Coordinates of C-alpha atoms in Angstrom, one line a residue:
M200 CA 21.0 -66.3 273.4
K201 CA 23.5 -64.8 275.9
N202 CA 26.8 -63.9 274.0
R203 CA 29.0 -64.3 277.0
F204 CA 28.9 -68.1 276.5
F205 CA 31.0 -67.7 273.5
K206 CA 34.4 -66.3 272.2
V207 CA 35.9 -66.0 269.0
V208 CA 39.0 -68.3 268.1
P209 CA 41.1 -67.1 265.4
T210 CA 42.5 -70.5 264.7
L211 CA 39.2 -72.1 264.0
L212 CA 38.3 -70.7 260.6
L213 CA 35.0 -71.5 258.5
M214 CA 33.9 -69.6 255.3
L215 CA 30.4 -68.7 256.2
C216 CA 28.3 -67.5 253.4
L217 CA 26.0 -64.9 255.3
A218 CA 24.7 -62.8 252.3
G219 CA 30.5 -100.5 246.9
C220 CA 33.4 -99.6 244.9
S221 CA 36.9 -100.2 245.3
L222 CA 40.2 -98.4 245.2
A223 CA 42.1 -101.7 244.6
G224 CA 45.4 -100.7 243.1
T225 CA 45.0 -97.0 243.5
T226 CA 47.7 -96.9 246.4
A227 CA 50.0 -93.9 247.2
P228 CA 52.6 -93.9 244.4
S229 CA 56.1 -94.1 244.5
S230 CA 58.4 -91.4 243.1
S231 CA 62.3 -91.1 243.0
G232 CA 61.7 -87.5 243.4
G233 CA 59.2 -84.6 243.0
S234 CA 58.1 -81.2 244.2
S235 CA 55.1 -80.3 246.4
T236 CA 54.3 -76.7 246.4
D237 CA 52.1 -75.6 249.3
A238 CA 49.8 -72.5 248.5
S239 CA 47.0 -70.7 250.3
A240 CA 43.5 -71.2 249.1
P241 CA 42.8 -69.2 246.1
A242 CA 40.8 -66.1 246.4
G243 CA 37.1 -66.8 246.3
T244 CA 33.9 -65.2 246.6
S245 CA 33.5 -65.5 250.5
V246 CA 35.3 -63.9 253.2
P247 CA 37.1 -65.7 256.0
V248 CA 35.2 -65.3 259.3
T249 CA 36.0 -66.6 262.5
V250 CA 33.5 -69.0 264.2
P251 CA 32.3 -69.0 267.6
T252 CA 33.4 -71.8 269.9
A253 CA 32.5 -72.7 273.3
S254 CA 33.6 -70.4 276.2
L255 CA 31.4 -72.2 278.7
D256 CA 30.1 -71.1 282.2
P257 CA 31.8 -73.1 285.0
E258 CA 28.3 -74.6 285.6
D259 CA 28.4 -76.2 282.1
V260 CA 30.9 -78.6 283.1
A261 CA 31.0 -78.6 286.8
T262 CA 28.6 -81.2 287.8
S263 CA 29.1 -81.3 291.6
Y264 CA 26.5 -80.0 294.0
D265 CA 25.6 -79.9 297.8
E266 CA 23.2 -82.6 298.3
A267 CA 22.2 -81.3 301.6
A268 CA 21.3 -77.9 300.4
A269 CA 19.6 -79.0 297.4
V270 CA 15.7 -79.3 297.2
S271 CA 14.7 -83.0 297.1
V272 CA 11.9 -83.8 294.7
V273 CA 10.6 -87.6 294.7
F274 CA 8.1 -88.9 292.3
S275 CA 5.7 -92.0 292.7
D276 CA 2.8 -93.1 290.7
N277 CA 0.4 -90.9 292.0
A278 CA 2.2 -88.0 294.1
V279 CA 5.2 -86.0 294.5
S280 CA 7.3 -85.6 297.8
V281 CA 8.9 -82.2 298.1
S282 CA 11.5 -81.1 300.7
G283 CA 12.7 -77.5 300.5
T284 CA 11.6 -74.2 299.1
G285 CA 11.4 -73.0 295.6
V286 CA 9.0 -75.7 294.3
E287 CA 5.4 -76.3 294.2
A288 CA 3.6 -79.8 293.6
D289 CA 0.2 -80.2 292.2
G290 CA -0.6 -84.0 292.0
T291 CA 2.1 -85.3 289.8
T292 CA 3.1 -82.0 288.4
V293 CA 6.1 -80.1 289.6
R294 CA 6.8 -76.2 289.2
I295 CA 10.2 -75.0 290.0
T296 CA 9.9 -71.1 290.6
A297 CA 13.3 -70.2 292.1
A298 CA 16.9 -70.4 291.4
G299 CA 18.8 -73.3 293.0
T300 CA 19.7 -77.0 292.7
Y301 CA 16.9 -79.5 292.7
T302 CA 17.4 -83.4 292.9
L303 CA 14.7 -85.3 291.0
R304 CA 14.2 -89.1 291.8
G305 CA 11.6 -91.8 291.5
S306 CA 9.1 -92.8 288.8
C307 CA 5.8 -91.6 287.5
P308 CA 3.5 -93.0 284.6
D309 CA 2.1 -89.3 284.2
G310 CA 4.1 -86.6 285.6
Q311 CA 5.5 -83.4 284.6
I312 CA 8.3 -80.9 285.7
L313 CA 7.9 -77.1 284.8
V314 CA 10.5 -74.6 285.3
E315 CA 9.0 -71.2 285.8
A316 CA 11.7 -69.3 287.5
G317 CA 12.8 -65.7 287.1
E318 CA 14.7 -64.6 284.0
N319 CA 17.9 -64.1 285.8
D320 CA 17.8 -67.4 287.8
K321 CA 19.9 -70.3 287.1
V322 CA 18.5 -73.7 287.7
Q323 CA 20.2 -77.0 288.1
L324 CA 18.1 -80.2 287.8
V325 CA 20.1 -83.3 289.1
L326 CA 18.6 -86.4 287.6
D327 CA 19.3 -89.1 289.9
G328 CA 17.2 -92.1 289.0
L329 CA 14.1 -90.4 287.3
T330 CA 11.8 -92.2 285.2
L331 CA 8.9 -89.8 283.9
T332 CA 6.5 -90.4 281.4
S333 CA 3.9 -87.7 280.6
S334 CA 0.6 -87.6 278.6
S335 CA 2.3 -84.4 277.2
S336 CA 5.9 -83.2 277.7
P337 CA 7.6 -84.6 280.9
L338 CA 10.3 -81.8 281.4
V339 CA 9.6 -78.0 280.1
A340 CA 11.8 -75.0 281.0
V341 CA 9.3 -72.1 280.6
E342 CA 11.3 -69.3 282.1
A343 CA 14.7 -68.9 283.6
D344 CA 18.3 -67.5 282.7
K345 CA 19.6 -70.9 282.1
V346 CA 18.7 -74.4 283.0
F347 CA 21.3 -77.2 283.7
V348 CA 20.2 -80.9 283.5
T349 CA 22.8 -82.7 285.5
L350 CA 23.1 -86.4 285.2
A351 CA 24.1 -87.9 288.6
P352 CA 27.0 -90.4 288.6
D353 CA 25.8 -94.0 287.8
S354 CA 22.2 -92.9 287.5
V355 CA 19.7 -94.0 284.9
N356 CA 17.1 -91.5 283.7
C357 CA 14.2 -91.6 281.3
L358 CA 11.9 -89.1 279.9
T359 CA 8.9 -90.0 277.6
D360 CA 6.3 -87.8 276.2
G361 CA 2.7 -88.8 275.1
A362 CA 1.5 -89.8 271.8
S363 CA 0.0 -86.5 270.9
Y364 CA -0.4 -83.1 273.0
T365 CA -0.7 -79.4 272.5
L366 CA 1.2 -77.2 274.9
E367 CA 2.1 -73.6 275.3
A368 CA 5.1 -72.3 277.1
G369 CA 5.4 -68.6 277.2
G370 CA 4.0 -68.2 273.6
S371 CA 6.1 -71.3 272.4
S372 CA 4.4 -74.5 271.1
V373 CA 6.1 -77.2 273.2
D374 CA 6.9 -80.0 270.7
A375 CA 9.5 -82.1 272.4
A376 CA 9.9 -84.5 275.5
L377 CA 12.6 -82.2 276.9
F378 CA 11.6 -78.7 276.0
S379 CA 13.4 -75.5 277.0
K380 CA 12.6 -72.0 275.9
T381 CA 15.7 -70.7 277.6
D382 CA 19.4 -71.7 277.2
L383 CA 19.9 -75.5 278.3
T384 CA 23.0 -77.6 279.3
I385 CA 23.1 -81.5 279.7
N386 CA 26.1 -82.5 281.8
G387 CA 27.1 -85.1 284.2
S388 CA 28.4 -88.8 283.9
G389 CA 25.0 -90.5 284.3
S390 CA 22.6 -91.7 281.5
L391 CA 19.5 -90.0 279.9
T392 CA 17.1 -91.8 277.7
V393 CA 14.6 -89.3 275.9
T394 CA 11.7 -90.7 273.8
G395 CA 9.8 -88.2 271.5
T396 CA 6.8 -90.4 270.9
S397 CA 4.9 -87.7 268.8
A398 CA 7.5 -85.0 267.8
H399 CA 10.8 -84.1 268.9
G400 CA 13.4 -85.4 271.4
I401 CA 15.1 -82.5 272.9
V402 CA 14.7 -78.8 271.9
S403 CA 16.1 -75.6 273.2
K404 CA 14.8 -72.2 271.8
D405 CA 18.1 -70.7 272.7
D406 CA 21.3 -72.4 272.9
L407 CA 21.7 -76.1 273.6
V408 CA 24.9 -77.5 275.1
V409 CA 26.0 -81.0 276.0
T410 CA 29.1 -81.5 277.8
G411 CA 28.9 -85.0 279.4
G412 CA 26.9 -88.0 280.3
T413 CA 25.3 -90.7 277.9
V414 CA 22.4 -89.3 276.2
T415 CA 20.1 -91.4 274.0
V416 CA 17.3 -89.8 271.9
S417 CA 14.8 -91.5 269.9
S418 CA 11.9 -89.3 268.4
A419 CA 9.2 -89.2 265.6
K420 CA 10.8 -86.0 264.3
T421 CA 14.0 -84.2 265.1
G422 CA 16.3 -85.7 267.5
I423 CA 18.0 -82.7 269.1
E424 CA 17.6 -79.0 268.2
G425 CA 19.3 -75.9 269.6
K426 CA 17.7 -73.0 267.8
D427 CA 20.4 -70.5 268.4
C428 CA 23.4 -72.9 268.4
L429 CA 24.0 -76.6 269.3
I430 CA 27.4 -77.2 270.9
L431 CA 28.5 -80.8 271.7
T432 CA 31.9 -80.8 273.9
G433 CA 31.5 -84.3 275.5
G434 CA 29.4 -87.1 276.4
V435 CA 28.2 -90.1 274.3
I436 CA 25.3 -89.1 272.3
A437 CA 23.2 -91.4 270.4
V438 CA 20.1 -90.1 268.2
T439 CA 17.6 -92.0 266.1
A440 CA 15.2 -89.6 264.4
G441 CA 12.3 -89.7 262.1
T442 CA 13.4 -86.6 260.3
D443 CA 16.5 -84.6 261.1
G444 CA 19.1 -85.9 263.7
V445 CA 20.7 -83.0 265.2
R446 CA 20.3 -79.3 264.0
S447 CA 20.4 -75.4 264.8
T448 CA 17.6 -73.6 262.9
N449 CA 18.0 -69.9 263.6
S450 CA 18.0 -68.2 260.1
E451 CA 17.0 -64.8 261.5
D452 CA 19.9 -63.5 263.6
A453 CA 23.4 -63.2 262.1
G454 CA 25.9 -65.6 263.8
R455 CA 23.3 -68.1 265.1
G456 CA 22.1 -71.3 263.7
Y457 CA 25.4 -73.3 263.9
V458 CA 26.5 -76.6 265.4
L459 CA 29.9 -77.1 266.9
I460 CA 31.1 -80.7 267.8
D461 CA 34.3 -80.5 269.9
G462 CA 34.9 -83.7 272.1
A463 CA 31.5 -85.5 271.9
A464 CA 31.0 -89.0 270.4
L465 CA 27.9 -88.4 268.4
T466 CA 26.0 -91.3 266.6
V467 CA 22.9 -90.3 264.4
N468 CA 20.6 -92.3 262.4
A469 CA 18.1 -90.0 260.8
G470 CA 15.4 -90.4 258.2
S471 CA 16.3 -87.1 256.7
D472 CA 19.6 -85.0 257.3
G473 CA 21.9 -86.3 260.1
I474 CA 23.6 -83.0 261.2
Q475 CA 22.0 -79.8 259.8
G476 CA 23.0 -76.0 260.3
V477 CA 22.0 -72.7 258.9
T478 CA 25.2 -70.6 259.2
G479 CA 27.8 -73.2 260.0
V480 CA 28.8 -76.7 260.9
S481 CA 32.2 -77.4 262.5
V482 CA 33.9 -80.6 263.7
V483 CA 37.0 -79.8 265.6
S484 CA 37.4 -83.2 267.7
G485 CA 35.4 -86.2 268.7
T486 CA 33.7 -89.0 266.8
V487 CA 30.9 -88.3 264.5
N488 CA 29.0 -91.3 262.8
V489 CA 25.7 -90.4 260.8
T490 CA 23.3 -92.7 258.8
A491 CA 21.1 -90.5 256.8
G492 CA 18.1 -91.2 254.7
G493 CA 18.5 -95.1 255.1
G494 CA 22.1 -94.6 253.9
T495 CA 23.5 -96.3 250.7
A496 CA 21.4 -99.3 251.5
G497 CA 18.3 -97.2 251.5
R498 CA 18.6 -96.5 247.7
D499 CA 16.8 -93.3 248.0
A500 CA 19.2 -90.5 247.0
D501 CA 16.7 -87.8 247.9
A502 CA 16.1 -89.1 251.6
G503 CA 18.8 -87.1 253.4
K504 CA 22.2 -85.6 253.6
G505 CA 25.0 -86.7 256.1
I506 CA 26.0 -83.2 257.1
Q507 CA 24.2 -80.2 255.5
C508 CA 24.4 -76.5 256.1
D509 CA 23.2 -73.4 254.2
G510 CA 26.3 -71.8 255.1
G511 CA 29.8 -73.3 255.6
I512 CA 31.1 -76.4 257.0
A513 CA 34.7 -77.1 258.5
V514 CA 36.2 -80.1 259.8
S515 CA 39.6 -79.5 261.4
G516 CA 39.8 -82.8 263.5
G517 CA 38.2 -85.9 264.8
T518 CA 36.6 -88.8 263.0
V519 CA 33.7 -88.4 260.8
T520 CA 31.9 -91.3 259.2
V521 CA 28.8 -90.8 256.9
D522 CA 26.5 -93.2 255.1
A523 CA 23.8 -91.0 253.3
G524 CA 21.3 -91.4 250.6
D525 CA 21.9 -87.9 249.5
D526 CA 25.2 -86.0 249.6
A527 CA 27.3 -87.1 252.5
I528 CA 28.6 -83.4 253.2
H529 CA 26.8 -80.6 251.5
A530 CA 27.3 -76.8 251.9
G531 CA 25.6 -73.7 250.4
G532 CA 28.9 -72.0 251.2
D533 CA 32.4 -73.0 251.4
I534 CA 33.9 -76.2 252.8
F535 CA 37.3 -76.4 254.7
L536 CA 38.7 -79.7 255.6
S537 CA 41.9 -79.3 257.4
G538 CA 42.3 -82.3 259.5
G539 CA 40.6 -85.3 261.0
T540 CA 39.8 -88.5 259.2
L541 CA 36.4 -88.6 257.0
T542 CA 35.1 -91.8 255.7
L543 CA 32.1 -91.1 253.1
A544 CA 29.6 -93.4 251.3
T545 CA 26.7 -91.8 249.4
L546 CA 24.4 -92.4 246.6
D547 CA 25.2 -88.7 245.4
D548 CA 28.1 -86.5 246.1
G549 CA 30.8 -87.4 248.6
V550 CA 31.5 -83.5 249.5
H551 CA 29.4 -80.9 247.7
S552 CA 29.9 -77.1 247.9
D553 CA 27.9 -74.7 245.9
T554 CA 30.9 -72.4 246.1
A555 CA 34.4 -73.6 247.0
L556 CA 36.0 -76.9 248.6
T557 CA 39.5 -76.5 250.2
V558 CA 41.3 -79.6 251.4
S559 CA 44.4 -78.7 253.4
D560 CA 45.1 -81.7 255.7
G561 CA 43.7 -84.8 257.2
V562 CA 42.3 -88.0 255.4
V563 CA 39.2 -87.8 253.2
A564 CA 38.1 -91.2 252.0
V565 CA 34.9 -91.2 249.8
T566 CA 34.4 -95.1 249.5
R567 CA 31.3 -94.8 247.4
S568 CA 29.7 -92.0 245.5
Y569 CA 27.9 -90.9 242.2
E570 CA 30.5 -87.8 242.1
G571 CA 33.3 -87.8 244.8
L572 CA 34.1 -84.0 245.3
E573 CA 32.1 -81.2 243.7
A574 CA 32.3 -77.5 244.0
G575 CA 32.7 -74.4 242.0
E576 CA 36.4 -74.1 243.1
I577 CA 38.3 -77.3 244.2
T578 CA 41.6 -76.6 245.9
I579 CA 43.7 -79.4 247.3
S580 CA 47.1 -78.3 249.2
G581 CA 47.7 -81.3 251.3
G582 CA 46.2 -84.4 253.2
T583 CA 45.1 -87.6 251.6
V584 CA 42.0 -87.6 249.5
S585 CA 40.8 -90.9 247.8
V586 CA 37.5 -91.2 246.0
C587 CA 35.6 -94.0 244.3
A588 CA 32.8 -92.6 242.1
S589 CA 30.5 -94.0 239.5
D590 CA 30.7 -90.8 237.7
D591 CA 33.3 -88.1 238.0
G592 CA 35.7 -88.2 240.8
L593 CA 36.6 -84.5 241.3
N594 CA 34.3 -82.1 239.4
A595 CA 34.9 -78.4 239.6
A596 CA 31.5 -77.1 238.3
G597 CA 29.3 -74.6 239.9
G598 CA 25.8 -73.6 241.3
S599 CA 23.4 -75.5 243.6
D600 CA 23.4 -79.3 243.6
G601 CA 21.6 -80.6 240.6
S602 CA 23.7 -83.5 239.8
G603 CA 22.3 -86.9 238.8
T604 CA 22.6 -89.6 241.4
E605 CA 23.7 -93.3 241.4
G606 CA 21.3 -95.8 239.9
W607 CA 19.4 -98.3 241.8
F608 CA 21.8 -101.0 241.0
G609 CA 24.9 -99.2 240.5
G610 CA 24.3 -97.6 237.1
R611 CA 24.0 -93.8 236.7
R612 CA 20.5 -92.2 237.1
G613 CA 19.9 -88.7 235.7
G614 CA 22.5 -86.4 234.5
D615 CA 24.5 -83.3 235.8
A616 CA 22.7 -80.0 235.8
F617 CA 26.1 -78.0 235.9
G618 CA 26.8 -76.4 232.8
A619 CA 30.2 -75.2 231.3
D620 CA 31.7 -72.3 233.0
S621 CA 35.3 -71.4 232.4
S622 CA 35.6 -69.4 235.7
K623 CA 35.6 -72.7 237.6
K624 CA 38.9 -74.2 238.9
L625 CA 40.3 -77.5 240.0
T626 CA 43.8 -76.7 241.7
I627 CA 46.0 -79.3 243.2
T628 CA 49.1 -78.0 244.9
G629 CA 50.1 -80.8 247.5
G630 CA 48.8 -84.0 249.1
T631 CA 48.0 -87.2 247.7
V632 CA 44.9 -87.7 245.4
L633 CA 43.7 -91.3 244.5
V634 CA 40.6 -91.4 242.1
D635 CA 38.7 -94.4 240.9
A636 CA 36.0 -92.9 238.6
G637 CA 33.6 -94.5 236.1
G638 CA 33.1 -91.1 234.6
D639 CA 35.9 -88.4 234.3
G640 CA 38.5 -88.9 236.9
L641 CA 39.4 -85.2 237.3
D642 CA 37.0 -82.7 235.6
S643 CA 36.8 -79.0 235.6
N644 CA 34.4 -76.9 233.7
G645 CA 37.2 -74.3 233.7
S646 CA 40.9 -74.7 234.7
L647 CA 42.7 -77.7 235.7
E648 CA 46.2 -77.1 237.3
I649 CA 48.4 -79.2 239.3
T650 CA 51.6 -77.7 240.8
G651 CA 52.5 -80.2 243.4
G652 CA 51.4 -83.4 245.4
T653 CA 50.9 -87.0 243.9
V654 CA 47.7 -87.5 241.6
L655 CA 46.7 -91.1 240.7
V656 CA 43.7 -91.6 238.6
N657 CA 42.0 -94.9 237.4
G658 CA 39.6 -93.5 235.0
P659 CA 36.7 -94.6 232.7
T660 CA 36.8 -97.7 230.6
D661 CA 34.0 -96.0 228.3
N662 CA 35.1 -93.7 225.4
G663 CA 32.5 -91.1 226.7
N664 CA 34.7 -89.9 229.3
G665 CA 38.5 -89.3 230.3
A666 CA 40.7 -89.6 233.0
L667 CA 41.1 -85.8 232.9
D668 CA 38.8 -83.5 231.4
A669 CA 38.7 -79.6 231.4
G670 CA 37.0 -76.7 229.7
L671 CA 40.5 -75.0 229.4
T672 CA 43.8 -76.4 228.6
P673 CA 44.9 -78.4 231.7
V674 CA 48.4 -77.3 233.1
V675 CA 51.1 -79.2 235.3
R676 CA 53.8 -77.2 236.9
G677 CA 54.7 -79.7 239.5
G678 CA 54.1 -82.9 241.4
T679 CA 53.6 -86.3 240.0
V680 CA 50.5 -87.4 237.8
M681 CA 49.6 -90.8 236.5
A682 CA 46.1 -91.0 235.0
V683 CA 44.8 -94.0 233.1
G684 CA 41.5 -94.4 231.3
S685 CA 39.8 -94.7 228.0
S686 CA 41.2 -93.1 224.8
G687 CA 38.0 -91.8 223.1
M688 CA 37.9 -88.6 225.1
A689 CA 41.4 -88.4 226.5
V690 CA 43.0 -85.1 227.5
G691 CA 46.6 -84.5 228.5
F692 CA 48.4 -81.3 229.5
G693 CA 49.0 -78.3 227.4
G694 CA 51.9 -76.3 226.0
D695 CA 51.4 -73.5 229.1
S696 CA 52.8 -76.3 231.5
T697 CA 56.4 -75.8 232.8
Q698 CA 56.8 -79.4 233.9
C699 CA 57.1 -82.2 231.2
S700 CA 54.2 -84.5 230.5
L701 CA 53.2 -87.0 228.0
M702 CA 49.9 -88.6 226.8
A703 CA 50.0 -92.1 224.9
N704 CA 47.3 -94.6 223.7
V705 CA 48.9 -97.7 225.0
G706 CA 46.8 -100.5 223.1
A707 CA 43.6 -102.1 223.7
G708 CA 42.8 -103.5 227.0
A709 CA 45.8 -102.8 229.2
S710 CA 44.8 -104.1 232.5
G711 CA 46.2 -104.7 235.9
G712 CA 49.6 -104.7 237.3
T713 CA 51.9 -101.7 238.1
L714 CA 52.2 -99.1 235.4
V715 CA 55.6 -97.6 235.4
L716 CA 57.4 -94.8 233.6
L717 CA 61.0 -95.7 232.6
D718 CA 64.0 -93.5 231.6
E719 CA 66.7 -94.9 229.1
S720 CA 68.5 -96.6 231.6
G721 CA 65.4 -98.7 232.8
R722 CA 64.9 -96.8 236.0
V723 CA 61.6 -96.2 237.4
L724 CA 60.6 -92.6 237.6
C725 CA 57.1 -93.2 238.9
A726 CA 54.7 -95.9 239.4
M727 CA 51.1 -96.7 239.9
E728 CA 48.9 -99.9 240.3
T729 CA 46.1 -100.1 238.0
A730 CA 42.7 -101.2 238.9
K731 CA 40.9 -101.8 235.5
T732 CA 41.3 -101.7 231.8
Y733 CA 42.7 -98.8 230.2
S734 CA 43.7 -97.7 226.8
N735 CA 45.4 -94.2 227.5
A736 CA 48.0 -93.0 230.1
V737 CA 48.9 -89.5 231.1
V738 CA 52.1 -89.1 233.0
S739 CA 54.2 -86.3 234.5
C740 CA 56.8 -86.2 236.9
P741 CA 59.8 -83.7 238.0
E742 CA 62.4 -86.2 236.7
M743 CA 61.3 -85.8 233.1
T744 CA 63.3 -83.6 230.6
V745 CA 62.8 -82.4 227.0
G746 CA 64.9 -84.4 224.8
G747 CA 64.4 -87.7 226.9
T748 CA 63.1 -90.9 225.8
Y749 CA 60.5 -92.7 228.2
T750 CA 59.0 -96.0 228.2
L751 CA 55.4 -96.7 229.7
A752 CA 55.4 -100.5 230.8
A753 CA 53.0 -102.8 232.7
V754 CA 55.0 -104.8 235.3
A755 CA 52.9 -108.0 236.6
G756 CA 55.2 -108.4 239.6
G757 CA 55.1 -104.8 240.8
A758 CA 57.8 -102.1 241.0
S759 CA 58.4 -98.8 242.8
A760 CA 60.3 -95.5 241.9
G761 CA 64.1 -96.0 241.9
D762 CA 63.9 -99.7 240.8
T763 CA 65.4 -100.7 237.7
V764 CA 63.3 -102.6 235.2
S765 CA 64.4 -104.2 232.0
V766 CA 61.7 -104.4 229.3
S767 CA 63.0 -108.0 228.3
D768 CA 62.1 -109.2 231.9
P769 CA 59.3 -111.6 232.2
G770 CA 56.0 -110.0 233.2
V771 CA 57.1 -106.7 231.7
T772 CA 55.0 -105.3 228.8
V773 CA 56.0 -102.4 226.9
L774 CA 53.0 -100.2 226.2
A775 CA 54.5 -97.1 224.6
T776 CA 57.7 -95.6 223.9
V777 CA 57.8 -91.7 223.8
Q778 CA 60.5 -89.1 222.7
Q779 CA 59.9 -86.1 224.9
T780 CA 60.2 -83.6 222.2
A781 CA 58.5 -80.7 224.1
I782 CA 57.2 -79.9 227.4
S783 CA 53.8 -81.5 226.5
V784 CA 53.9 -84.4 224.2
G785 CA 50.4 -85.7 223.2
G786 CA 48.8 -82.7 225.2
S787 CA 45.3 -81.2 225.0
G788 CA 43.9 -77.9 224.1
G789 CA 41.0 -78.7 226.2
M790 CA 37.7 -79.1 224.5
G791 CA 35.4 -78.5 227.5
P792 CA 32.5 -80.4 228.7
G793 CA 30.8 -82.8 226.4
G794 CA 33.0 -82.1 223.3
G795 CA 36.1 -83.6 221.7
M796 CA 37.5 -85.0 218.5
P797 CA 38.5 -88.5 217.7
G798 CA 42.0 -89.1 216.7
G799 CA 45.5 -90.7 217.8
Q800 CA 47.3 -94.0 217.4
P801 CA 47.5 -96.8 219.4
G802 CA 50.7 -98.0 220.9
G803 CA 52.4 -94.7 221.1
M804 CA 52.2 -90.9 221.5
M805 CA 49.4 -88.9 220.5
P806 CA 50.2 -86.9 217.5
G807 CA 49.5 -83.3 217.3
G808 CA 47.7 -82.8 220.6
G809 CA 44.2 -83.0 220.9
R810 CA 41.9 -85.8 222.4
G811 CA 42.5 -89.3 221.9
G812 CA 41.1 -91.6 219.6
F813 CA 38.3 -94.4 219.8
G814 CA 40.8 -97.0 218.6
G815 CA 43.6 -98.5 220.5

């Protein structure tokens, strides 16, 4: 690894830890007012560290060459024609021994290219209509300072290895159709198809950079691996892999073992993990489409994660689509989502961090999951987050992933290994959060605090869960919150809140339509579409004041904040009328995971605080 190929960019931050469900009705709400308080991410256990990004050599992106000065190598079935110096041919095996540019053309059923240049030599291999099959590995870079594989304009090139082989290159086992012991760059505008019949597709034991071309890899094992780092800044890359799709594996050298995607169009279909890093994975721009472990259609929740990293993961731009049998995005360290558009489907967690998850901008849509977002600390300060989960929507828990996974036919399978921990935090300071959950909508084993933004929750229909749940008393200090669900384990906001809230049982089987909060004049203060049956509602918005009287009603024809609704209008059903006698009416003291007491009355506010009742 040559450090001169990288620079530190302060604006790209990544916290590196180095030591079939529908959101129908869950639309962005309307509010006649409100506050949104931006806040920086809370202090965590990690230290923000800048991430290396590409500062490439000119040769990494410059694909021009002097045809007249280049050494010509042409393969045929039984021989190789060479014109120039720095290259040796022995049958259908070519050895390149010096720096320079080499054009490679022709076709051979059993040929090989070996780069054995000096340690300070840069070698450019221009593939211009080369089809090379080998009983071992067709292209092996044994020694050089750096090797550039340039795909000539309009060229079609193919490299295919043998069914089984054992090769050594400078002390390293050769286990890929395109194998390099040194830094490797693939550039140009032509196409390259690599078939790893027995093992991997493309492997570099140092850095691997792709800046252009159409690269298609099919492999029995890993598709593309850059041990020290994998940087994809351009090109169209398609990988079909028996095990991991693309990865970086160096766990020994600090700051190595990361994957950076900044401009490439990457498609991965992997039997195991789609994208895998050791210290970090970062998506800055481009398009990423990953199917891992057979995806949600594979019904194997242990098969593979979409994007996985032992350290941290950052997405600051681009479009990321993941369909995974296991977690869609999984990090042992912190996860930062600060831009781009993510669409995630999984049989397990949509986004999982063993430490902390921060969403500050962008669009995060978890269209299918067991649990939507899961981390020891979850902070949402901006962007739009939508979650569809068969269990908890947002879950602030802690430790390594041990959660249960979605059952074979949509039911639950297993349980959550996370235990109660009052140090865990779920904090929403801004943005829009839309949740449709079969379990708890918003769940924290510790604190649950909302100070801004818009939060809409379509929670559970069973009485074993609630739209809100927390180990400590939930607090609201700003924003608009509307959460509906069952009444059996219902939790509202507590007296430490600084913004008014109410919780009320609304009768058995309220379903569909638009839930609105009306003031005494009939003005709609906030509204949300409901997706399923509910018997309890928790509401808070800035317009609520102590001493006011508020009506919860279901409007069949729909309504928006600022509208005027008469409770006598056709299609309007009054669910509850509440006198706001305190900051929190019908609030909760927070019973923690797995606990709660029945109580409460249908058709009105919850007396005396606490959790809701099974009736209603």
